[in-house]
Coordinates of C-alpha atoms in Angstrom, one line a residue:
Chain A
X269 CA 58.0 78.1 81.4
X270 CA 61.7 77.9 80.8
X271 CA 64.8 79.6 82.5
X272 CA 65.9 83.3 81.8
X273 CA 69.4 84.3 81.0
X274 CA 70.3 87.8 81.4
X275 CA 73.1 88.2 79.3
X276 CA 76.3 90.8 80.0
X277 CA 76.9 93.5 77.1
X278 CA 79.8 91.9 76.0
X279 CA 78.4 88.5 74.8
X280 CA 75.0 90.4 73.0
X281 CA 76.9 90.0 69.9
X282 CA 75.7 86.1 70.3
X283 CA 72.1 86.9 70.7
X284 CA 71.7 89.4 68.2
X285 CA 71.2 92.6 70.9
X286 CA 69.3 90.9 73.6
X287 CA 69.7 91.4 77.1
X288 CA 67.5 88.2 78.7
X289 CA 67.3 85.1 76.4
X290 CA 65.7 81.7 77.9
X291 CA 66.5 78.2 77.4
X292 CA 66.3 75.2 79.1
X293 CA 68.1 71.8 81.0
X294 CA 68.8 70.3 84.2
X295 CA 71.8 71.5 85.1
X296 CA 73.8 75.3 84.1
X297 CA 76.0 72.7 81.3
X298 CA 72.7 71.8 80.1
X299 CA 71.4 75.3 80.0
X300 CA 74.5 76.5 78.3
X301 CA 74.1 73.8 75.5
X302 CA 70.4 74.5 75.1
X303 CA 71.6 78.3 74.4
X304 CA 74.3 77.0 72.0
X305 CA 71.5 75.9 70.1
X306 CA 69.8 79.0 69.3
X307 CA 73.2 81.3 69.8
X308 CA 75.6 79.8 68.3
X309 CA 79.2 80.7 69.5
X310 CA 78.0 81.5 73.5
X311 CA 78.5 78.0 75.0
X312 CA 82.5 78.6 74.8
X313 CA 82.8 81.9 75.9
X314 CA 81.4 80.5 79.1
X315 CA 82.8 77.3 79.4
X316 CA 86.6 75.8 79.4
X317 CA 87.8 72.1 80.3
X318 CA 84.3 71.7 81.6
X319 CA 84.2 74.4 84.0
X320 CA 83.1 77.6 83.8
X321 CA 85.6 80.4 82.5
X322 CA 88.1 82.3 85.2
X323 CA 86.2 85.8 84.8
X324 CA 82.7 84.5 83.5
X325 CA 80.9 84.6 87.2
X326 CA 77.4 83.2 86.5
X327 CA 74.4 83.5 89.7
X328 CA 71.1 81.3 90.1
X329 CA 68.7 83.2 91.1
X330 CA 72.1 86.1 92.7
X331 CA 73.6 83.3 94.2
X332 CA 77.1 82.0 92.5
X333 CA 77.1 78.8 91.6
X334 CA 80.9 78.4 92.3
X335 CA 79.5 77.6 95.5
X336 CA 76.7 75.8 94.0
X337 CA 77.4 73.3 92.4
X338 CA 79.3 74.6 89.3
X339 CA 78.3 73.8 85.8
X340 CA 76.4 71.0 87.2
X341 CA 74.2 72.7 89.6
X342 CA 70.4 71.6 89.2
X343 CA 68.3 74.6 87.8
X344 CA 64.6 74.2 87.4
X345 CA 61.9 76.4 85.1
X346 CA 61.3 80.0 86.6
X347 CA 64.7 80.1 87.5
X348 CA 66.8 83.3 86.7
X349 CA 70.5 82.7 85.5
X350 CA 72.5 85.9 85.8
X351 CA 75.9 86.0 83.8
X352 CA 78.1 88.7 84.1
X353 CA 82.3 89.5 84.0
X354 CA 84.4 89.6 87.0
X355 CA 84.7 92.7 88.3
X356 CA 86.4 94.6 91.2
X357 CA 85.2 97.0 93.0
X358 CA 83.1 97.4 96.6
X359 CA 84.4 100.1 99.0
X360 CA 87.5 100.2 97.4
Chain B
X217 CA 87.2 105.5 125.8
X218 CA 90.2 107.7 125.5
X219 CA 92.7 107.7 122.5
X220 CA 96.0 109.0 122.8
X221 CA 95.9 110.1 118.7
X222 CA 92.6 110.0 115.9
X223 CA 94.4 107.0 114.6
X224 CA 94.6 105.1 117.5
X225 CA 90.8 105.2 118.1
X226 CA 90.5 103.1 114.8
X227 CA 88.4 100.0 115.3
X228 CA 86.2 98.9 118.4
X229 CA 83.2 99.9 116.9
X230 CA 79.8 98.5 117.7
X231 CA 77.8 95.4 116.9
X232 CA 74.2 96.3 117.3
X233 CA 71.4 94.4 117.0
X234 CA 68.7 94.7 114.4
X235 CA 65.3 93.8 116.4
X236 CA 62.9 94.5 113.8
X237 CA 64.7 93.5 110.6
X238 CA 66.0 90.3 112.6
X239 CA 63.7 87.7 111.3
X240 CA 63.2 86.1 114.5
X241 CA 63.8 86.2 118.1
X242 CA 66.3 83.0 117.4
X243 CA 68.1 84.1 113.7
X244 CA 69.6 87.6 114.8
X245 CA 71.2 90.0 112.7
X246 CA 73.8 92.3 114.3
X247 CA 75.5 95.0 112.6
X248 CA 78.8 95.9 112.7
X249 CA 79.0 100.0 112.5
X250 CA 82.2 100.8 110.7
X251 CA 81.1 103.9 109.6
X252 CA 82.0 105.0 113.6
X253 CA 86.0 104.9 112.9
X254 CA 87.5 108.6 112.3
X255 CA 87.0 109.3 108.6
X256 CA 83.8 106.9 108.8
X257 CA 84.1 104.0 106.7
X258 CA 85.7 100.5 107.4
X259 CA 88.9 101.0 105.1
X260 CA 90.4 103.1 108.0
X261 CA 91.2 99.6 109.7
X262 CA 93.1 98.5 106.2
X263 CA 94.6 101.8 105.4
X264 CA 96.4 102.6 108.6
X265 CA 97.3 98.7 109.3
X266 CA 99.1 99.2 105.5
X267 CA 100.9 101.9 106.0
X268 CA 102.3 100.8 109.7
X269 CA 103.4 97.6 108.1
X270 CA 105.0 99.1 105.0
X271 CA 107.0 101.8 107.9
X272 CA 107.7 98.6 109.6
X273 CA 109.2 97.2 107.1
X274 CA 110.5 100.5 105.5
X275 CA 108.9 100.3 101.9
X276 CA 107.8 103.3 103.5
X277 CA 110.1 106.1 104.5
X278 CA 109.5 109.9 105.5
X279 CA 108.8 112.1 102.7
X280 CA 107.5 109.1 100.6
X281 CA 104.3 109.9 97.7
X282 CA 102.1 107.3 98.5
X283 CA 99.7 105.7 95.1
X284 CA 96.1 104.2 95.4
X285 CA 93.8 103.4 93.3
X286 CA 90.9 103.8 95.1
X287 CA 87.1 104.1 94.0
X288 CA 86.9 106.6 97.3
X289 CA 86.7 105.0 101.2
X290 CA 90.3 103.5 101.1
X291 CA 91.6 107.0 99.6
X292 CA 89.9 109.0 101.9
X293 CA 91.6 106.6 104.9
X294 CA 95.0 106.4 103.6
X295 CA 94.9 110.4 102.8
X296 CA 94.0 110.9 106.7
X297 CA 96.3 108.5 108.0
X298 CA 98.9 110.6 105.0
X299 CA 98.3 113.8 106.2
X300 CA 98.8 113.0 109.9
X301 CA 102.0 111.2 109.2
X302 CA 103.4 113.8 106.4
X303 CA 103.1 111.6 103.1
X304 CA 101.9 112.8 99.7
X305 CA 99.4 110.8 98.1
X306 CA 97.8 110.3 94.9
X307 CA 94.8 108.3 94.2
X308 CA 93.4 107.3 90.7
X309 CA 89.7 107.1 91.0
X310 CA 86.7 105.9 88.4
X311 CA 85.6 109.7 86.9
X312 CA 82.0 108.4 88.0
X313 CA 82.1 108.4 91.8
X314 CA 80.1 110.6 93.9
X315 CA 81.2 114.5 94.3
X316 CA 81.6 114.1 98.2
X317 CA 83.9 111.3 97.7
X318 CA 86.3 113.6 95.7
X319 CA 85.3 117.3 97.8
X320 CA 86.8 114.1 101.0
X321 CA 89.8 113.6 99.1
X322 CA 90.6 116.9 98.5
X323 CA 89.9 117.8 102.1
X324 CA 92.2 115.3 103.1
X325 CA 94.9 117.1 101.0
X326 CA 95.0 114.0 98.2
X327 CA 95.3 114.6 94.9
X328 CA 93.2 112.9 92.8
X329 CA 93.5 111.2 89.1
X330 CA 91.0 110.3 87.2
X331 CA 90.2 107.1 85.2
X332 CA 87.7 107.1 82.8
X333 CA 84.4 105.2 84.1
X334 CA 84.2 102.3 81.3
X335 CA 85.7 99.6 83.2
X336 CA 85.0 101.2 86.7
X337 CA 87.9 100.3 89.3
X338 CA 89.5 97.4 86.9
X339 CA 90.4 100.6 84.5
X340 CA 91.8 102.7 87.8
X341 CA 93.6 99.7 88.7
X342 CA 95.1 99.4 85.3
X343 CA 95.6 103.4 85.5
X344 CA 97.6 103.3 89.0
X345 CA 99.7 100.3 87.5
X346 CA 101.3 102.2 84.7
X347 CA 101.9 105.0 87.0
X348 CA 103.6 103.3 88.7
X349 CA 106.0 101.3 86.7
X350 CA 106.5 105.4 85.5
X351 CA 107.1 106.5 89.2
X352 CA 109.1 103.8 90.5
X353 CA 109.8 105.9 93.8
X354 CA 106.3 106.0 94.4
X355 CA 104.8 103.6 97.3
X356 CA 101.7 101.4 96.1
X357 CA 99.8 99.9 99.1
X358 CA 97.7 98.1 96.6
X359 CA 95.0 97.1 98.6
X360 CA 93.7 94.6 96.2
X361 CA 96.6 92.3 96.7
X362 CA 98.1 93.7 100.0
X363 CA 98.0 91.0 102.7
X364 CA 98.0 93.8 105.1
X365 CA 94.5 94.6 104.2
X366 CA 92.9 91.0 105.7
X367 CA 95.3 91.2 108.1
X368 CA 93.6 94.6 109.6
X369 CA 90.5 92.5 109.4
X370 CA 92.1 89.0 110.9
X371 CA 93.9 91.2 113.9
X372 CA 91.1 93.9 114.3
X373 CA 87.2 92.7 113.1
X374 CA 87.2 89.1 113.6
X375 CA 88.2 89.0 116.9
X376 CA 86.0 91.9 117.9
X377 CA 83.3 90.0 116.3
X378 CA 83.9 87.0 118.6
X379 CA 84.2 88.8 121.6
X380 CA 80.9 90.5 121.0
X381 CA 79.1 87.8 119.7
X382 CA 80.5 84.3 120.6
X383 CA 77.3 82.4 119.1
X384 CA 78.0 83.8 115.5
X385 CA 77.1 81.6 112.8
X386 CA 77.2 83.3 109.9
X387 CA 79.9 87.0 108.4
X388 CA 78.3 88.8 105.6
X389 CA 80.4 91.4 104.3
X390 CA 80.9 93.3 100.8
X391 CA 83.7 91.6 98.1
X392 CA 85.3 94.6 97.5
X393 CA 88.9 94.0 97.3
X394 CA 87.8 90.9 99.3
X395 CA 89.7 92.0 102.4
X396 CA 87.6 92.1 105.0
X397 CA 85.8 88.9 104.0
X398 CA 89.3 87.3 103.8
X399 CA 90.5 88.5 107.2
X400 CA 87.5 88.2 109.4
X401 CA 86.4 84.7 107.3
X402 CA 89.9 83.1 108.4
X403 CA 89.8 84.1 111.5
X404 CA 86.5 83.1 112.4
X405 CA 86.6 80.0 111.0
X406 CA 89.9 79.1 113.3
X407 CA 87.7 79.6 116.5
X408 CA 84.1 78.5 114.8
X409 CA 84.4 76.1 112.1
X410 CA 81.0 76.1 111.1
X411 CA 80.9 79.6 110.7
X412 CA 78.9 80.8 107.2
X413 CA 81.1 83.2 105.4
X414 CA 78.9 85.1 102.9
X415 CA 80.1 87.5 100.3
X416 CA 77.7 89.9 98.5
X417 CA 78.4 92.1 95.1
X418 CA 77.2 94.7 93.9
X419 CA 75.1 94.0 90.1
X420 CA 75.7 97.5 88.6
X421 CA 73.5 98.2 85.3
X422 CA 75.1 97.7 82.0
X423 CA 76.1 101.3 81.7
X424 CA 79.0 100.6 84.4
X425 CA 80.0 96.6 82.6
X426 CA 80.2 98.2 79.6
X427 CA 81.8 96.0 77.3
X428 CA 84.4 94.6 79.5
X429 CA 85.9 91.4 77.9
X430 CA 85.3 88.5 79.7
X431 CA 88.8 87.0 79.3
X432 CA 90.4 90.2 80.8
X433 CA 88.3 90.4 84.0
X434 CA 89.6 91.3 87.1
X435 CA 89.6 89.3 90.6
X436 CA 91.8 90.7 93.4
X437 CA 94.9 88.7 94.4
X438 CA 93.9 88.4 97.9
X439 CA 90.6 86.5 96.7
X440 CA 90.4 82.7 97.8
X441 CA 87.3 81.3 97.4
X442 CA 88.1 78.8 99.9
X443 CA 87.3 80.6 102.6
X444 CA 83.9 81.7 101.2
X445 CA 80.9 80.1 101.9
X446 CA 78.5 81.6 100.0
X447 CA 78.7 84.5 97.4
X448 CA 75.3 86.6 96.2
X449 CA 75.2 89.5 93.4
X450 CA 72.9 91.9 94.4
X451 CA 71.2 94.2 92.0
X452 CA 71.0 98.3 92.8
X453 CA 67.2 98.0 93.1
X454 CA 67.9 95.3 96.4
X455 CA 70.3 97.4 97.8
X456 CA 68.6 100.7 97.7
X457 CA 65.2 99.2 99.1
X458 CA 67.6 97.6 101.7
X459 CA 69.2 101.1 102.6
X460 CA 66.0 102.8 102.8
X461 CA 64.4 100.1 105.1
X462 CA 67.6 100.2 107.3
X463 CA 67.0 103.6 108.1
X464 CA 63.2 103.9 108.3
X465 CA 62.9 100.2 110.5
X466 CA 66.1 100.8 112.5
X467 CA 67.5 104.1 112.2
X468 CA 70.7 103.2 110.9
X469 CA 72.3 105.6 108.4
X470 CA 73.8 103.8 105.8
X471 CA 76.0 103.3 102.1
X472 CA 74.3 102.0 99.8
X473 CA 76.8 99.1 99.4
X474 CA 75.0 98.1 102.8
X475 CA 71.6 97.8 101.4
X476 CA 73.3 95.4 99.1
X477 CA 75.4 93.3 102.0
X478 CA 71.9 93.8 104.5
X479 CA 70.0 91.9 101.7
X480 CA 72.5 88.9 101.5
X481 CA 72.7 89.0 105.4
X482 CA 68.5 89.4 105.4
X483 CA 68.2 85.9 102.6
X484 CA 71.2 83.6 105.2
X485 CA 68.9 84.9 107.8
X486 CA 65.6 83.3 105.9
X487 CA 67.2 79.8 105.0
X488 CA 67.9 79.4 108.5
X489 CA 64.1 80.5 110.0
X490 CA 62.9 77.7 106.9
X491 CA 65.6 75.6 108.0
X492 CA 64.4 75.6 111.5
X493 CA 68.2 76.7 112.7
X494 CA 68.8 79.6 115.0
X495 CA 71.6 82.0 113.8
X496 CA 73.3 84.7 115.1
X497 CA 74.3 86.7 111.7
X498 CA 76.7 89.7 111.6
X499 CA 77.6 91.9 108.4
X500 CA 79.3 95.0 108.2
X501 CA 78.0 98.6 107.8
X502 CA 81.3 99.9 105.6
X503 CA 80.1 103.4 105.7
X504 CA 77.1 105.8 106.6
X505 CA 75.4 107.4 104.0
X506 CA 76.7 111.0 103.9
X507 CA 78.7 110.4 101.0
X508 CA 75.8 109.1 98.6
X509 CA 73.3 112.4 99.8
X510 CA 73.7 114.0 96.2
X511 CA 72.3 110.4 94.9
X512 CA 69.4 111.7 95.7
X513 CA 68.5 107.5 97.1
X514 CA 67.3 108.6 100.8
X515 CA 64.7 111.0 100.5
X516 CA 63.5 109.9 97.3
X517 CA 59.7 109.0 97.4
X518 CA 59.8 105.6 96.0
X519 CA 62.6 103.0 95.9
X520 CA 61.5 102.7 91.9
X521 CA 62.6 106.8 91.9
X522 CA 65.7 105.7 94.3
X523 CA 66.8 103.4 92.0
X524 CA 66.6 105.5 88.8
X525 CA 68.6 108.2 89.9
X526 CA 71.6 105.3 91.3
X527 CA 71.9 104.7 87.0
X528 CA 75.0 104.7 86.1
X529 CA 76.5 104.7 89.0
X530 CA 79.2 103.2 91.2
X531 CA 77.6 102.8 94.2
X532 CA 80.2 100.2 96.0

């Protein structure tokens, strides 16, 4: 088992085409390195100064982990990271 | 209850219980109807609270045009209010939004410019912007960044809330422009520290993201995290299952940004029956679900069918 990634269109161009990649790691930051590994280029569209980018919003299992634990919330196998841009929008 | 004026029967809606979704008889989950104010959705509390503030402070003066960019609900509001009070107004709206939305507007005498649907209300945003630095006599409420809009929320939602519901633990509301979470969060949390303030987003498919850059994103000036306790995306499939089992279980009409706010409210509700907590969980109905009938979503046979025909579409 690992964790799945779905990945927003924008960032596709990292993992040649594909919407869901997996890696794997303790934590988001390790997740992210682990994805550097096999899509080269991803890691710092994501990440800045240790956090995670202003307009990269990034859920475990549809729960933000900007009020997880950031980067360094724990994430286990069979967990599904969702990235995806900041958007507005909602009744507006 | 008697009104002297549509506009002053905005707000006072009701908080209703949910006995067979609740998950318990000791974690509760209320709704708050906002569909019941005059042109039925919650953004008649932020729209007319605007525009009195802006007349109070005389940004806005008879015979003013009034600009919104608006992906429906708060156009629809502001054009009411607009109408009744003898403003022009012109909203910019995504191209993608539902044909009632637009037939509302129209109704409402607004007139309506479109932004294309790549980029959903970011573009419309962007759209209404250079408008208006062509337009300077035009009025911009701005709702995104408008204190105005939490402060309908802080003076009007949260404290009917409280009154109705002292024991609340936990606000679930839609992100949206972040208003209502903003307004009702800080005013609950003055009066109930503990209080959970939960947002929940829609996840459109990847037809509506598009190929939005990720360094020019967009998160609404009246946003501050701080006052969030919580934060869930919710994908189109949660929220239309959600809608449909609102109506069928409890006979509550609803927009389908509900289904998506009801499933966040539904999950807080679950931690605390694991967590052995009792709860007393409110969220907010913006809207009922007139405006999403040509969807196709409500009397579709199976949620799979719901979901397929919501493609594309923004449906918060």
């Amino acid at each position: 088992m690992a964790i799945e990634v779905r990945i927003p269109t924008i960032l596709r161009t990292h993992t040649d085409g594909q919407k869901v990649v997996t890696g794997e790691g303790k934590t988001i930051e390790e997740l992210f390195a682990d994805l550097e590994v096999n899509h080269p280029g991803i890691r710092e569209r994501l990440v800045d100064d240790g956090g995670l980018r202003r307009f990269v919003n990034v859920y475990l299992n549809d729960e933000d982990v900007r009020f997880l634990e950031g980067i360094a919330t724990p994430v286990k196998d069979g967990d599904s990271v969702t990235i995806l841009p900041a958007v507005a929008g909602g009744m507006g | 209850m008697r009104f002297d004026s549509a506009l002053a029967s905005v707000g006072n809606t009701p908080l209703v219980l949910l006995p067979r979704l609740s998950p318990s008889e000791t974690v509760r989950i209320w709704a708050k109807l906002e569909d019941r104010n005059p042109t039925g959705s919650v953004k008649d509390r932020p729209a007319l609270y605007m525009i009195e503030q802006a007349e109070k402070d005389g940004r806005l003066t008879p015979g003013c045009t009034i600009l919104e960019p608006t992906s429906g609900n708060t156009g629809i509001s502001l054009a009411m209010a607009a109408r009744l009070k003898g403003y022009r107004i012109i909203c910019v709206m995504p191209e993608n939004t539902s044909a009632e939305r637009r037939q509302l507007l129209a109704m409402w005498g607004a007139e309506i410019i479109s932004s294309p649907a790549a980029g959903g209300s970011n573009t419309a945003v962007r759209v209404a912007r250079e408008l208006a630095e062509e337009h300077p006599e035009w009025v911009m409420l701005y709702q995104y960044g408008n204190p105005d809009n939490a402060g309908a929320h802080y003076a009007g939602t949260g404290p009917e809330i409280l009154a109705d519901l002292p024991s609340v633990t936990h606000f679930v509301a839609g992100l949206g422009t972040t208003g209502t979470l903003m307004g009702v969060g800080r005013y609950l949390r003055e009066h109930r520290p503990d209080v959970e303030i939960v947002a929940a987003e829609p996840r459109y498919d990847d037809l509506v993201y598009g190929l939005r850059n990720l360094d020019e994103g967009f998160v609404p000036e009246l946003y501050d995290d701080a006052v969030l306790t919580g934060r869930y995306s919710v994908g189109s499939e949660d929220a239309v299952r959600r809608v449909r089992q609102l109506l069928d279980e409890e006979g509550i009409f609803a927009g389908v940004s509900t289904g998506a706010v009801l499933h966040a409210a539904l999950g807080v509700g679950r931690r605390a029956v694991a967590a052995g907590e009792t709860a007393d969980i409110a969220f907010v109905v913006a809207d009922g679900g007139w405006k999403y009938l040509s969807t196709g979503i409500y009397e579709a046979a199976t949620t799979e069918e719901a979901v397929e025909r919501l493609q594309g579409q923004l449906w918060a």
